[in-house]
Amino acid sequence: MRHVLEAQQFDRRFIETLFARTAELEHLIDQKNGQQIRLLEGNMMFTIFYEPSTRTRVSFNAAAQHLGMQVVSTENAREFSSAAKGETLEDTIKTLCQYRPDVIVLRHNETGAAERAAAISSVPIINAGDGMGQHPTQALLDLYTIQKELGRSDNLHVVIGGDLAHGRTARSLAYLLAKFKANQITFLAPPGLEIGRDITDHLTKQGTKFNETSDIESALKLADVVYWTRVQKERFDSSKLAQTFVIDAKDMILLKKDAILMHPLPRVDEITPAVDSDPRAAYFRQAGNGMFIRMALLEWVLEKNHD
């Protein structure tokens, strides 16, 4: 089975092939004015979400339906499923497999949950975010956005900023950036929210240059890509957080003319709405790319050939 569990499972060749197919699928959908292309008709996808989600859950559902799949979805399994009665994740997955899905997309509040599910599942598992662990499909759509916006995935200076201690999207993107040549990462975080040592150790091992700072101004001036994230208030007590990073229109003056600003969304107050009209603000285009990446991933997971 082809599971999607972590960003580092993919090599550069696979990523480039996936991106090429993603562009083809986007073109097909545009040609048909959004009508279904039914390449995976007869397959069924379950989306099981133990944490809130808008973009990931809806884009997976839309991706599957554009491909002609049937979809069974639950959006708050942590409270409105047998998990509330004490059922283990393993028992839930074993039960769901009895209903003959072809793939299960899982978001869970516990780090490592996707690997636990994959260990006992009889169908492929796609990790849609597991606690403070990883979000591999988000990382793939993030890198695809960079490639699409800037025309390259190498020789980039990427600033990853915000709550890096608890944000899984930042971790996953760092893993992917390390697979490409001559990329440099600046981790920009308030004190106490720095990136984990497991990530910096991995980057050192891979020979990817990085530095850490809390100086917004100096970091933004050098960036080709600014990847901003929110404070993950649901994962820790942020009431005593003394410093919050906010990007507003004045900060955009610091960016290069050809740089882009990204955000995995949802944003709260870390990017002001005044920034939205700047053509370098790519975060809504970024969200749109998610459906096409997930279409290509569903094809790959289900091992469907195409002409």
GROMACS .gro file of C-alpha atoms in nm:
model
  307
    1MET     CA    1   0.000   0.000   0.000
    2ARG     CA    2   0.103   0.357  -0.065
    3HIS     CA    3   0.056   0.560   0.252
    4VAL     CA    4   0.124   0.935   0.278
    5LEU     CA    5   0.261   0.978   0.630
    6GLU     CA    6   0.550   1.226   0.635
    7ALA     CA    7   0.713   1.480   0.406
    8GLN     CA    8   1.054   1.313   0.408
    9GLN     CA    9   0.919   0.993   0.253
   10PHE     CA   10   0.927   1.155  -0.092
   11ASP     CA   11   1.239   1.210  -0.302
   12ARG     CA   12   1.298   1.489  -0.549
   13ARG     CA   13   1.214   1.279  -0.853
   14PHE     CA   14   0.875   1.183  -0.710
   15ILE     CA   15   0.797   1.543  -0.613
   16GLU     CA   16   0.876   1.674  -0.961
   17THR     CA   17   0.662   1.400  -1.121
   18LEU     CA   18   0.376   1.478  -0.881
   19PHE     CA   19   0.397   1.850  -0.959
   20ALA     CA   20   0.385   1.782  -1.334
   21ARG     CA   21   0.074   1.568  -1.289
   22THR     CA   22  -0.081   1.832  -1.062
   23ALA     CA   23  -0.044   2.091  -1.338
   24GLU     CA   24  -0.203   1.850  -1.587
   25LEU     CA   25  -0.502   1.790  -1.360
   26GLU     CA   26  -0.551   2.162  -1.306
   27HIS     CA   27  -0.551   2.210  -1.684
   28LEU     CA   28  -0.805   1.929  -1.728
   29ILE     CA   29  -1.039   2.079  -1.469
   30ASP     CA   30  -1.010   2.423  -1.627
   31GLN     CA   31  -1.083   2.277  -1.972
   32LYS     CA   32  -1.401   2.118  -1.838
   33ASN     CA   33  -1.504   2.433  -1.649
   34GLY     CA   34  -1.492   2.250  -1.316
   35GLN     CA   35  -1.685   1.942  -1.425
   36GLN     CA   36  -1.582   1.600  -1.296
   37ILE     CA   37  -1.312   1.416  -1.488
   38ARG     CA   38  -1.402   1.080  -1.325
   39LEU     CA   39  -1.054   0.925  -1.340
   40LEU     CA   40  -1.114   0.744  -1.009
   41GLU     CA   41  -1.482   0.662  -1.054
   42GLY     CA   42  -1.586   0.359  -0.848
   43ASN     CA   43  -1.345   0.436  -0.562
   44MET     CA   44  -1.447   0.558  -0.217
   45MET     CA   45  -1.262   0.790   0.023
   46PHE     CA   46  -1.326   0.829   0.396
   47THR     CA   47  -1.214   1.158   0.557
   48ILE     CA   48  -1.192   1.116   0.936
   49PHE     CA   49  -1.105   1.439   1.115
   50TYR     CA   50  -1.050   1.452   1.492
   51GLU     CA   51  -0.953   1.821   1.472
   52PRO     CA   52  -1.124   2.118   1.304
   53SER     CA   53  -1.040   2.182   0.940
   54THR     CA   54  -1.176   2.382   0.650
   55ARG     CA   55  -0.922   2.381   0.367
   56THR     CA   56  -0.775   2.033   0.413
   57ARG     CA   57  -1.102   1.848   0.458
   58VAL     CA   58  -1.299   2.035   0.193
   59SER     CA   59  -1.016   2.029  -0.063
   60PHE     CA   60  -0.972   1.652  -0.015
   61ASN     CA   61  -1.348   1.604  -0.058
   62ALA     CA   62  -1.353   1.828  -0.364
   63ALA     CA   63  -1.046   1.655  -0.510
   64ALA     CA   64  -1.210   1.315  -0.474
   65GLN     CA   65  -1.540   1.430  -0.622
   66HIS     CA   66  -1.369   1.597  -0.918
   67LEU     CA   67  -1.209   1.256  -0.982
   68GLY     CA   68  -1.548   1.085  -0.964
   69MET     CA   69  -1.497   0.921  -0.623
   70GLN     CA   70  -1.759   0.871  -0.353
   71VAL     CA   71  -1.687   1.047  -0.024
   72VAL     CA   72  -1.782   0.964   0.334
   73SER     CA   73  -1.676   1.237   0.575
   74THR     CA   74  -1.680   1.321   0.945
   75GLU     CA   75  -1.547   1.655   1.063
   76ASN     CA   76  -1.542   1.632   1.444
   77ALA     CA   77  -1.464   1.272   1.529
   78ARG     CA   78  -1.295   1.365   1.856
   79GLU     CA   79  -1.630   1.468   2.006
   80PHE     CA   80  -1.894   1.307   1.785
   81SER     CA   81  -1.765   0.954   1.733
   82SER     CA   82  -1.696   0.653   1.952
   83ALA     CA   83  -1.368   0.820   2.048
   84ALA     CA   84  -1.577   1.019   2.295
   85LYS     CA   85  -1.671   0.684   2.453
   86GLY     CA   86  -1.308   0.580   2.482
   87GLU     CA   87  -1.259   0.380   2.162
   88THR     CA   88  -0.897   0.362   2.049
   89LEU     CA   89  -0.782   0.493   1.713
   90GLU     CA   90  -0.674   0.143   1.621
   91ASP     CA   91  -1.021   0.000   1.680
   92THR     CA   92  -1.180   0.282   1.484
   93ILE     CA   93  -0.954   0.222   1.182
   94LYS     CA   94  -1.010  -0.155   1.194
   95THR     CA   95  -1.385  -0.095   1.199
   96LEU     CA   96  -1.382   0.158   0.916
   97CYS     CA   97  -1.184  -0.079   0.697
   98GLN     CA   98  -1.476  -0.323   0.721
   99TYR     CA   99  -1.686  -0.074   0.522
  100ARG     CA  100  -1.458  -0.117   0.218
  101PRO     CA  101  -1.314   0.229   0.159
  102ASP     CA  102  -1.028   0.254  -0.090
  103VAL     CA  103  -0.840   0.520   0.110
  104ILE     CA  104  -0.872   0.689   0.450
  105VAL     CA  105  -0.768   1.052   0.502
  106LEU     CA  106  -0.698   1.103   0.873
  107ARG     CA  107  -0.647   1.415   1.082
  108HIS     CA  108  -0.577   1.352   1.447
  109ASN     CA  109  -0.480   1.553   1.753
  110GLU     CA  110  -0.204   1.310   1.857
  111THR     CA  111   0.144   1.316   1.707
  112GLY     CA  112   0.219   0.985   1.537
  113ALA     CA  113  -0.147   0.891   1.491
  114ALA     CA  114  -0.113   0.847   1.114
  115GLU     CA  115   0.168   0.594   1.154
  116ARG     CA  116  -0.036   0.405   1.414
  117ALA     CA  117  -0.331   0.394   1.176
  118ALA     CA  118  -0.117   0.280   0.884
  119ALA     CA  119   0.030  -0.003   1.090
  120ILE     CA  120  -0.308  -0.175   1.122
  121SER     CA  121  -0.508  -0.044   0.823
  122SER     CA  122  -0.598  -0.264   0.527
  123VAL     CA  123  -0.623   0.043   0.300
  124PRO     CA  124  -0.389   0.339   0.238
  125ILE     CA  125  -0.377   0.614   0.503
  126ILE     CA  126  -0.314   0.977   0.411
  127ASN     CA  127  -0.194   1.193   0.698
  128ALA     CA  128  -0.395   1.518   0.698
  129GLY     CA  129  -0.212   1.645   1.007
  130ASP     CA  130  -0.124   1.466   1.330
  131GLY     CA  131  -0.086   1.680   1.640
  132MET     CA  132   0.245   1.866   1.640
  133GLY     CA  133   0.392   1.607   1.403
  134GLN     CA  134   0.352   1.659   1.032
  135HIS     CA  135   0.119   1.770   0.754
  136PRO     CA  136   0.277   1.622   0.440
  137THR     CA  137   0.006   1.713   0.190
  138GLN     CA  138   0.023   2.075   0.307
  139ALA     CA  139   0.400   2.074   0.258
  140LEU     CA  140   0.361   1.940  -0.096
  141LEU     CA  141   0.107   2.207  -0.187
  142ASP     CA  142   0.331   2.470  -0.027
  143LEU     CA  143   0.632   2.368  -0.235
  144TYR     CA  144   0.413   2.341  -0.545
  145THR     CA  145   0.298   2.698  -0.482
  146ILE     CA  146   0.659   2.817  -0.457
  147GLN     CA  147   0.743   2.637  -0.783
  148LYS     CA  148   0.438   2.780  -0.957
  149GLU     CA  149   0.487   3.136  -0.830
  150LEU     CA  150   0.866   3.166  -0.864
  151GLY     CA  151   0.945   2.902  -1.126
  152ARG     CA  152   1.195   2.712  -0.913
  153SER     CA  153   1.241   2.502  -0.600
  154ASP     CA  154   1.621   2.549  -0.574
  155ASN     CA  155   1.836   2.845  -0.472
  156LEU     CA  156   1.573   2.994  -0.245
  157HIS     CA  157   1.598   3.191   0.075
  158VAL     CA  158   1.286   3.092   0.267
  159VAL     CA  159   1.185   3.265   0.589
  160ILE     CA  160   0.961   3.042   0.801
  161GLY     CA  161   0.811   3.251   1.077
  162GLY     CA  162   0.568   3.243   1.368
  163ASP     CA  163   0.493   2.960   1.610
  164LEU     CA  164   0.754   2.707   1.497
  165ALA     CA  165   0.747   2.502   1.817
  166HIS     CA  166   0.392   2.378   1.767
  167GLY     CA  167   0.320   2.427   1.395
  168ARG     CA  168   0.337   2.103   1.193
  169THR     CA  169   0.324   2.281   0.856
  170ALA     CA  170   0.656   2.458   0.919
  171ARG     CA  171   0.821   2.129   1.012
  172SER     CA  172   0.697   1.949   0.703
  173LEU     CA  173   0.798   2.228   0.464
  174ALA     CA  174   1.152   2.234   0.609
  175TYR     CA  175   1.187   1.863   0.531
  176LEU     CA  176   1.091   1.920   0.167
  177LEU     CA  177   1.311   2.226   0.117
  178ALA     CA  178   1.610   2.016   0.227
  179LYS     CA  179   1.560   1.790  -0.076
  180PHE     CA  180   1.642   2.069  -0.321
  181LYS     CA  181   1.971   2.241  -0.402
  182ALA     CA  182   2.116   2.550  -0.238
  183ASN     CA  183   1.811   2.642  -0.035
  184GLN     CA  184   1.859   2.845   0.281
  185ILE     CA  185   1.605   2.869   0.561
  186THR     CA  186   1.571   3.144   0.820
  187PHE     CA  187   1.358   3.038   1.116
  188LEU     CA  188   1.195   3.349   1.262
  189ALA     CA  189   1.017   3.299   1.593
  190PRO     CA  190   0.944   3.471   1.923
  191PRO     CA  191   1.144   3.344   2.222
  192GLY     CA  192   1.004   3.012   2.337
  193LEU     CA  193   0.848   2.922   2.001
  194GLU     CA  194   1.165   2.824   1.813
  195ILE     CA  195   1.182   2.532   1.569
  196GLY     CA  196   1.254   2.190   1.720
  197ARG     CA  197   1.606   2.049   1.737
  198ASP     CA  198   1.499   1.743   1.539
  199ILE     CA  199   1.442   1.971   1.238
  200THR     CA  200   1.768   2.162   1.269
  201ASP     CA  201   1.959   1.837   1.320
  202HIS     CA  202   1.800   1.700   1.002
  203LEU     CA  203   1.892   2.013   0.805
  204THR     CA  204   2.250   1.992   0.929
  205LYS     CA  205   2.269   1.629   0.822
  206GLN     CA  206   2.132   1.716   0.478
  207GLY     CA  207   2.373   2.008   0.435
  208THR     CA  208   2.093   2.267   0.414
  209LYS     CA  209   2.195   2.608   0.543
  210PHE     CA  210   1.976   2.766   0.809
  211ASN     CA  211   1.982   3.030   1.079
  212GLU     CA  212   1.749   3.137   1.360
  213THR     CA  213   1.646   3.489   1.456
  214SER     CA  214   1.371   3.695   1.615
  215ASP     CA  215   1.449   4.006   1.404
  216ILE     CA  216   1.164   4.044   1.157
  217GLU     CA  217   1.306   4.335   0.960
  218SER     CA  218   1.642   4.179   0.873
  219ALA     CA  219   1.480   3.847   0.780
  220LEU     CA  220   1.214   3.988   0.549
  221LYS     CA  221   1.463   4.192   0.346
  222LEU     CA  222   1.650   3.881   0.231
  223ALA     CA  223   1.355   3.650   0.162
  224ASP     CA  224   1.242   3.502  -0.167
  225VAL     CA  225   0.959   3.333   0.023
  226VAL     CA  226   0.805   3.431   0.356
  227TYR     CA  227   0.605   3.147   0.508
  228TRP     CA  228   0.405   3.289   0.800
  229THR     CA  229   0.216   3.086   1.060
  230ARG     CA  230  -0.025   3.156   1.343
  231VAL     CA  231   0.025   3.094   1.714
  232GLN     CA  232  -0.116   2.747   1.783
  233LYS     CA  233  -0.325   2.851   2.083
  234GLU     CA  234  -0.501   2.513   2.094
  235ARG     CA  235  -0.172   2.335   2.167
  236PHE     CA  236  -0.034   2.536   2.460
  237ASP     CA  237  -0.113   2.815   2.704
  238SER     CA  238  -0.034   3.127   2.505
  239SER     CA  239  -0.180   3.372   2.756
  240LYS     CA  240   0.167   3.472   2.873
  241LEU     CA  241   0.314   3.512   2.527
  242ALA     CA  242   0.471   3.856   2.536
  243GLN     CA  243   0.553   3.894   2.168
  244THR     CA  244   0.333   3.829   1.867
  245PHE     CA  245   0.457   3.857   1.509
  246VAL     CA  246   0.227   4.052   1.277
  247ILE     CA  247   0.286   4.136   0.909
  248ASP     CA  248   0.112   4.449   0.785
  249ALA     CA  249   0.138   4.673   0.480
  250LYS     CA  250   0.445   4.850   0.622
  251ASP     CA  251   0.630   4.520   0.650
  252MET     CA  252   0.555   4.438   0.286
  253ILE     CA  253   0.773   4.734   0.188
  254LEU     CA  254   1.069   4.534   0.316
  255LEU     CA  255   1.008   4.244   0.077
  256LYS     CA  256   1.171   4.210  -0.263
  257LYS     CA  257   0.947   4.296  -0.556
  258ASP     CA  258   0.946   3.934  -0.674
  259ALA     CA  259   0.913   3.771  -0.330
  260ILE     CA  260   0.595   3.597  -0.213
  261LEU     CA  261   0.415   3.583   0.120
  262MET     CA  262   0.253   3.249   0.210
  263HIS     CA  263   0.043   3.120   0.498
  264PRO     CA  264  -0.115   2.775   0.548
  265LEU     CA  265  -0.429   2.941   0.687
  266PRO     CA  266  -0.639   3.001   0.882
  267ARG     CA  267  -0.491   3.333   0.978
  268VAL     CA  268  -0.603   3.507   1.292
  269ASP     CA  269  -0.431   3.843   1.330
  270GLU     CA  270  -0.073   3.762   1.222
  271ILE     CA  271  -0.130   3.905   0.869
  272THR     CA  272  -0.354   4.209   0.844
  273PRO     CA  273  -0.627   4.217   0.574
  274ALA     CA  274  -0.457   4.523   0.424
  275VAL     CA  275  -0.189   4.291   0.287
  276ASP     CA  276  -0.439   4.086   0.081
  277SER     CA  277  -0.437   4.327  -0.213
  278ASP     CA  278  -0.058   4.303  -0.254
  279PRO     CA  279   0.017   4.078  -0.555
  280ARG     CA  280   0.294   3.913  -0.353
  281ALA     CA  281   0.035   3.782  -0.105
  282ALA     CA  282   0.000   3.425  -0.235
  283TYR     CA  283  -0.186   3.255   0.050
  284PHE     CA  284  -0.530   3.229  -0.115
  285ARG     CA  285  -0.373   3.105  -0.440
  286GLN     CA  286  -0.176   2.865  -0.221
  287ALA     CA  287  -0.496   2.728  -0.070
  288GLY     CA  288  -0.641   2.676  -0.417
  289ASN     CA  289  -0.341   2.466  -0.518
  290GLY     CA  290  -0.424   2.221  -0.239
  291MET     CA  291  -0.711   2.058  -0.425
  292PHE     CA  292  -0.500   1.982  -0.732
  293ILE     CA  293  -0.209   1.842  -0.531
  294ARG     CA  294  -0.451   1.616  -0.344
  295MET     CA  295  -0.605   1.498  -0.669
  296ALA     CA  296  -0.260   1.391  -0.790
  297LEU     CA  297  -0.186   1.223  -0.457
  298LEU     CA  298  -0.513   1.028  -0.464
  299GLU     CA  299  -0.423   0.901  -0.811
  300TRP     CA  300  -0.082   0.790  -0.689
  301VAL     CA  301  -0.208   0.629  -0.370
  302LEU     CA  302  -0.468   0.431  -0.562
  303GLU     CA  303  -0.212   0.335  -0.829
  304LYS     CA  304  -0.427   0.450  -1.116
  305ASN     CA  305  -0.256   0.495  -1.451
  306HIS     CA  306  -0.349   0.776  -1.685
  307ASP     CA  307  -0.278   0.862  -2.044
   0.00000   0.00000   0.00000
